[in-house]
Structures are given as C-alpha cells and as structure tokens.
C-alpha positions as YAML, in Angstrom:
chain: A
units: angstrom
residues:
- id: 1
  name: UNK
  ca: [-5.70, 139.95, -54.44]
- id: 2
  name: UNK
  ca: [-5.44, 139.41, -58.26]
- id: 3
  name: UNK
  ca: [-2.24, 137.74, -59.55]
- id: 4
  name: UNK
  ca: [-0.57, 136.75, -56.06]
- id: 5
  name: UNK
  ca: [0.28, 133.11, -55.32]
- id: 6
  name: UNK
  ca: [1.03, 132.55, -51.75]
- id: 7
  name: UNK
  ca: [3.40, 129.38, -50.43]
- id: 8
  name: UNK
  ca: [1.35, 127.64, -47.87]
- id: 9
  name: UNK
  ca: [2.82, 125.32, -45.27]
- id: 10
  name: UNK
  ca: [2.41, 123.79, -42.10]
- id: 11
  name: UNK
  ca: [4.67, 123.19, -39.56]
- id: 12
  name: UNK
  ca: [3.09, 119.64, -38.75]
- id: 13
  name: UNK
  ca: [1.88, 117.48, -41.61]
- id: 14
  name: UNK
  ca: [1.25, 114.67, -39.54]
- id: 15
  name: UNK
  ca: [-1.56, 116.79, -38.16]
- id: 16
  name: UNK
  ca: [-2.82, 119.04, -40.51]
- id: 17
  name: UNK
  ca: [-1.82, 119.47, -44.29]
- id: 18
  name: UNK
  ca: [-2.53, 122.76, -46.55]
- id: 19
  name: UNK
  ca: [-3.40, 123.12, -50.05]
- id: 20
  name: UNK
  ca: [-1.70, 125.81, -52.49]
- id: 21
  name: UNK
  ca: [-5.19, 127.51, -52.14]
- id: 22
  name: UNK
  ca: [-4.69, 127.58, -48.33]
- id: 23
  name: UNK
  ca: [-6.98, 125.08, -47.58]
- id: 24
  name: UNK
  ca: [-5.93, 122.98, -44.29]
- id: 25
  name: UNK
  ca: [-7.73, 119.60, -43.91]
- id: 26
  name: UNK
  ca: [-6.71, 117.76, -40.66]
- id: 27
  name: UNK
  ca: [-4.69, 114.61, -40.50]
- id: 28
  name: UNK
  ca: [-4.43, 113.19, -36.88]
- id: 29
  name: UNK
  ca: [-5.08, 114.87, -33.14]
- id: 30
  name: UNK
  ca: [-2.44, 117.66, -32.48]
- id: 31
  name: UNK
  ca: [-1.32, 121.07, -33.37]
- id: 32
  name: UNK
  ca: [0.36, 122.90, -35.77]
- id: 33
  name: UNK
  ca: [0.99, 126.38, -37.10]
- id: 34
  name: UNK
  ca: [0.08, 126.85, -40.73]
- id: 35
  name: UNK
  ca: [2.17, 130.05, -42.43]
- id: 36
  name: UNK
  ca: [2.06, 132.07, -45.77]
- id: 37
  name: UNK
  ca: [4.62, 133.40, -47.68]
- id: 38
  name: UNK
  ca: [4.09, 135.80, -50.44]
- id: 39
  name: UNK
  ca: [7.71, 136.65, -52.04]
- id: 40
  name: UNK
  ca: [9.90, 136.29, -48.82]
- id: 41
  name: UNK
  ca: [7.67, 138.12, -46.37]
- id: 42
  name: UNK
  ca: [5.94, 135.01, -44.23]
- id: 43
  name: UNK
  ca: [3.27, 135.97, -42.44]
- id: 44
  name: UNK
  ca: [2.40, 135.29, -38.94]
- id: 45
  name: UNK
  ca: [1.53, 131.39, -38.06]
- id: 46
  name: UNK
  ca: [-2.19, 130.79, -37.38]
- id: 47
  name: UNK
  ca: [-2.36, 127.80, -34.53]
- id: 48
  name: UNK
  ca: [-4.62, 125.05, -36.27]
- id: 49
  name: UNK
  ca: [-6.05, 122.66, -33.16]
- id: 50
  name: UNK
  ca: [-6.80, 119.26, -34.76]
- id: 51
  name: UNK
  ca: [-9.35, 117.65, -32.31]
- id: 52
  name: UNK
  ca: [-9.48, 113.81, -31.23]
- id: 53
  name: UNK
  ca: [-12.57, 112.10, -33.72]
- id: 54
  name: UNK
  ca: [-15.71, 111.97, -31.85]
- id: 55
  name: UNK
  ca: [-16.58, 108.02, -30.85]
- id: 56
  name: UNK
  ca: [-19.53, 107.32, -32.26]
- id: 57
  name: UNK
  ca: [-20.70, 103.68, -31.18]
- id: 58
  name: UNK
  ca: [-23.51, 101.57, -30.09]
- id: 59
  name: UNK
  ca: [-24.45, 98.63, -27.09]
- id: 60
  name: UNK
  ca: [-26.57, 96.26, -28.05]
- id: 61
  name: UNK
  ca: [-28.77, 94.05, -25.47]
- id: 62
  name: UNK
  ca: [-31.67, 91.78, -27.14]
- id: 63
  name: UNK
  ca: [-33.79, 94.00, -29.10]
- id: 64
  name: UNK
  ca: [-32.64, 97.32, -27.55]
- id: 65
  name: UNK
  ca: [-29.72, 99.57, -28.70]
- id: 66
  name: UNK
  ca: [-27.82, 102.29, -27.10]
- id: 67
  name: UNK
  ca: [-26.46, 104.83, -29.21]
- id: 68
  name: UNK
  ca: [-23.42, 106.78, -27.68]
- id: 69
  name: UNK
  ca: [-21.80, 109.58, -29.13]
- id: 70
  name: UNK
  ca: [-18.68, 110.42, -26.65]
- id: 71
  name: UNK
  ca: [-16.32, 113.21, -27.05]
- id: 72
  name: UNK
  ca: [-18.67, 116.01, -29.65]
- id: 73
  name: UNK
  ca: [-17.06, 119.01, -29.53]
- id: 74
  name: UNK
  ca: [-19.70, 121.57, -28.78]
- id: 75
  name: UNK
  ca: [-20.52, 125.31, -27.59]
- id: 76
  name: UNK
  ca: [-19.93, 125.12, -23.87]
- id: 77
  name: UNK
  ca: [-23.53, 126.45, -23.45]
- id: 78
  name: UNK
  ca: [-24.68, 123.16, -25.35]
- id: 79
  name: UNK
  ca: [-27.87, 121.46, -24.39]
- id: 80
  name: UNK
  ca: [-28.84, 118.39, -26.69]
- id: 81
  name: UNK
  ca: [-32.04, 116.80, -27.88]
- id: 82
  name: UNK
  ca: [-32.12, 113.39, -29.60]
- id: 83
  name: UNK
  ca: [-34.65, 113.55, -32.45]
- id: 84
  name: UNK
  ca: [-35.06, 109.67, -32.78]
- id: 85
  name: UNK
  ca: [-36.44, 109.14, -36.40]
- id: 86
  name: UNK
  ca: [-36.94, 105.31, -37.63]
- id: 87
  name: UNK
  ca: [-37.23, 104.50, -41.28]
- id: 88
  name: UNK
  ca: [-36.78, 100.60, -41.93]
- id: 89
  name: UNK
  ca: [-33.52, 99.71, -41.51]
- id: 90
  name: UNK
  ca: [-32.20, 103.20, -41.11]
- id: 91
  name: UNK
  ca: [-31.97, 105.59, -37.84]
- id: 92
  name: UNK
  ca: [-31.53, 108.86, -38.58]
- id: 93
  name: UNK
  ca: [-30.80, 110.69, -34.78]
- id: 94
  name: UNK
  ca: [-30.57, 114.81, -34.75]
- id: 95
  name: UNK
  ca: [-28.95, 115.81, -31.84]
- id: 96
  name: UNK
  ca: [-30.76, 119.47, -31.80]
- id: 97
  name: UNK
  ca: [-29.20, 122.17, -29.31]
- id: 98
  name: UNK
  ca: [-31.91, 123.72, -27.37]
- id: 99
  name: UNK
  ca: [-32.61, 127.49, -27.45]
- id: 100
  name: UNK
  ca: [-30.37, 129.00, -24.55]
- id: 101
  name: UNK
  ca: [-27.33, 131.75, -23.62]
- id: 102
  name: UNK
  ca: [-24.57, 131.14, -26.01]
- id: 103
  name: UNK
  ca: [-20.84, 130.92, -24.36]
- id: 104
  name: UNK
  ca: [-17.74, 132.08, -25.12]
- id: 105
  name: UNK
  ca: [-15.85, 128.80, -25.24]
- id: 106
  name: UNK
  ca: [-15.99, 125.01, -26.24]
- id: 107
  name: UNK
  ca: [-15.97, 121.56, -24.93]
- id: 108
  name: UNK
  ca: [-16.28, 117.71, -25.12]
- id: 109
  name: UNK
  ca: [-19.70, 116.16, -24.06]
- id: 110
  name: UNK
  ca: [-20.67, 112.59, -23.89]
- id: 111
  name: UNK
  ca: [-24.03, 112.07, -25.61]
- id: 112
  name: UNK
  ca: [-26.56, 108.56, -25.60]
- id: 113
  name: UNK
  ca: [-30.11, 107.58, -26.61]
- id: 114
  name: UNK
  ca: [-31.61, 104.37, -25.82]
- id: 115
  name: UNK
  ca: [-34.00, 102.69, -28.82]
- id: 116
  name: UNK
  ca: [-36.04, 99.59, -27.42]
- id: 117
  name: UNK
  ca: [-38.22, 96.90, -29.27]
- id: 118
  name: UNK
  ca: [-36.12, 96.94, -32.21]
- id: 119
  name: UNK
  ca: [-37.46, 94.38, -35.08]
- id: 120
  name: UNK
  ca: [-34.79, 91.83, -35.63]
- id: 121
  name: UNK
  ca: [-33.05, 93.58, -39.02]
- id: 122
  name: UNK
  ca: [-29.41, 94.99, -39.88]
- id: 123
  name: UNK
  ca: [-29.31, 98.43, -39.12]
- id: 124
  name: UNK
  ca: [-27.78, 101.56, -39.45]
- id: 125
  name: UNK
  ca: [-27.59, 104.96, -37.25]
- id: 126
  name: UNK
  ca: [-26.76, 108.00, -39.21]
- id: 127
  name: UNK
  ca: [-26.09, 110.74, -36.67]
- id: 128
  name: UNK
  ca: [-26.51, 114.59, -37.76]
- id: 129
  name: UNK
  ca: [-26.02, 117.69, -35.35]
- id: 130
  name: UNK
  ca: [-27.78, 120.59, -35.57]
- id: 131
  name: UNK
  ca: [-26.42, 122.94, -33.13]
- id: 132
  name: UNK
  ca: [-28.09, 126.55, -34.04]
- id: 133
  name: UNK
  ca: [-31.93, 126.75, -33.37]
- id: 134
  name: UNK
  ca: [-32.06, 129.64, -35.06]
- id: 135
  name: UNK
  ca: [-30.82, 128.15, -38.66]
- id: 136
  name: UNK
  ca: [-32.36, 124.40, -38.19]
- id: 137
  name: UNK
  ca: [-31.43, 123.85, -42.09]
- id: 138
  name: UNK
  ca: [-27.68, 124.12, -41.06]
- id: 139
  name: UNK
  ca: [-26.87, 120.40, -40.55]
- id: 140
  name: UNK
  ca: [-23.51, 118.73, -39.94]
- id: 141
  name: UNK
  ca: [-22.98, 114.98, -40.41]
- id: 142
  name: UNK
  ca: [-20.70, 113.12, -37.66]
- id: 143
  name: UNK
  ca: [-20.85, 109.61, -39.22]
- id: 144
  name: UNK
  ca: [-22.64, 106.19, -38.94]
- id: 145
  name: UNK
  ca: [-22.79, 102.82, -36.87]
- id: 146
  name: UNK
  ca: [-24.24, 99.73, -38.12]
- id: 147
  name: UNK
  ca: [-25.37, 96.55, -35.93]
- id: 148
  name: UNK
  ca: [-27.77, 93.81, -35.63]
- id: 149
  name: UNK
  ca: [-30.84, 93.24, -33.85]
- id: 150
  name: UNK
  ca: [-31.16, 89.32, -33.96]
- id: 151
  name: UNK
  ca: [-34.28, 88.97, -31.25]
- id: 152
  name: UNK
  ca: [-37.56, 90.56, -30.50]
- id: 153
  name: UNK
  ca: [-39.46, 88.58, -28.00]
- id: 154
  name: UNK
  ca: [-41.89, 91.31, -27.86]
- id: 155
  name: UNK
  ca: [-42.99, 92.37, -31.94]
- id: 156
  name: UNK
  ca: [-43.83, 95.86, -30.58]
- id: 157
  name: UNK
  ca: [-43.39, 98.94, -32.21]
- id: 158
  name: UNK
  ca: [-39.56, 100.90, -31.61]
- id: 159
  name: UNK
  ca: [-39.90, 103.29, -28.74]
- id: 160
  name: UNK
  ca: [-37.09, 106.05, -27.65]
- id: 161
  name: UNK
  ca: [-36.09, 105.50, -24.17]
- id: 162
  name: UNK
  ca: [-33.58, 107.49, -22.04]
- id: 163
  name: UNK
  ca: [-31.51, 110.68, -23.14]
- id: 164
  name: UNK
  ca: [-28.47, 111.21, -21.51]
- id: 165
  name: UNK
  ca: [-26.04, 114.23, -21.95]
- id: 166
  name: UNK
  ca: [-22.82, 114.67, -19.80]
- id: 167
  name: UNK
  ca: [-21.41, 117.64, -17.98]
- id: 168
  name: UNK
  ca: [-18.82, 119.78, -20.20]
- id: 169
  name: UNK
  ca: [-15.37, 119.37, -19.85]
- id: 170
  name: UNK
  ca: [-12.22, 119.72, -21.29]
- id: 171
  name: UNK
  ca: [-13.15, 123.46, -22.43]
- id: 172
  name: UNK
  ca: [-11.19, 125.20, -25.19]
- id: 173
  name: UNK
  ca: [-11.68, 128.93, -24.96]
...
C-alpha cells in the first residue's frame, strides 16, 4: 500500500517491541500480541512467542573441552551433526541437520561435542546452525564461548570425540 502509515504496538514491551515499520525485535522470554491500526480500524493481534536464549557454554577438563548448546529451538524432526572445524585459536562448530521427514511442530534439544588434545591457547567457539540440507548456504549464527586450555600433557593433534543430541521436548506446534 502506497501512502498508508500504520500505528504499530505491542501489548508487552517488556517482551517484544515494534518499530513504526512493523518490525518486532524481542526483548525478554514471554508473549505478547503485536496490533495495527490504520485510521481507527485495529487489526487483529498476531501472538509473538519470545523464546528463552539458547545456553551456549563449555566444560573444561585438562586439555579437553565440552561444548554444550542446551535449549536450540529446532524442527521437531531435527537430527544434528557437529562439523568440528579448528583454525588456531578459533572453533568454528556447524551443527548440520541431517536429511530426514520434516514435522509439523518445534522443540528444545540439548546439543554437545567433545574436543580433546587441545594445545594450551585462549580460545574461542563460534557456533553456526545450518538446519536445511537442501540450502547448506543458509546459515544462522547462535553466538560464541571463549575459555582456556592451560595443559597438554600429550602435544597431539585436536581430535572430535563424542556427539550427543537429546530427545525433543517442550514442542510448540
């Protein structure tokens, strides 16, 4: 529509705001109903669901990290690979959803990767998700996680170790 400004709001801006182009960028955890008015016809509220931050975190024991990524909102039909790649002082880790039935609805997993003979070095994992194997260039970035690595007894090269992937739950449909 040419010439029409619309009044955006939301009903919670502790959880989500809206801009005066109707963009709505999420605050906090929660709900809220974002509106439209045109004139003083408001249109019907659209339910925005702001979802808790995934945790994104790591253990460290000697010269061996484990990266966790709990709570990733995901396709309930979500099946994860850890693409491990190690470049100096940076770990880039592409969790890459396998080829498989999509589903209709959405939940939380719980998602870890185990690194071992670690050089002593600062570090820092930069985690990407790629969850459609059919358009691999379509990446989303979930954050970082720095730590140190103060020992290596053993001077080996990094190897990946265990994946782990939990069972859905919480689903959204």
């Amino acid at each position: 529509l040419t010439d029409v400004s619309f009044i955006w709001e939301s009903s919670d801006t502790n959880t989500a705001v809206v801009d005066s182009t109707g963009r709505i960028t999420g605050i906090s955890h929660g709900f809220a109903d974002v509106t439209a008015k045109y004139n003083e016809i408001t249109g019907p509220p659209c339910l925005v669901t702001v979802l808790r931050q995934d945790d994104l975190y790591v253990e460290v024991f000697d010269d061996s990290v484990t990266f966790f990524h709990d709570r990733t909102f995901r396709n309930c039909a979500f099946s994860a690979t850890m693409d491990v790649q190690i470049n100096g002082d940076t770990i880039a880790i592409y969790e890459r959803c396998g080829f498989g039935p999509m589903a209709n609805c959405y939940c939380f997993f719980d998602l870890s990767v185990t690194i071992a003979d670690l050089p002593p070095n600062e570090y820092t994992i930069e985690v990407f998700g790629v969850d459609d194997p059919y358009h691999p260039d379509d990446i989303d970035y979930y954050g970082s996680v720095e730590f140190v690595v103060e020992g290596n007894a053993n001077q080996t090269e990094p190897a990946v170790g265990s994946q782990h992937q939990s069972e859905c739950y919480t689903t959204l449909e």
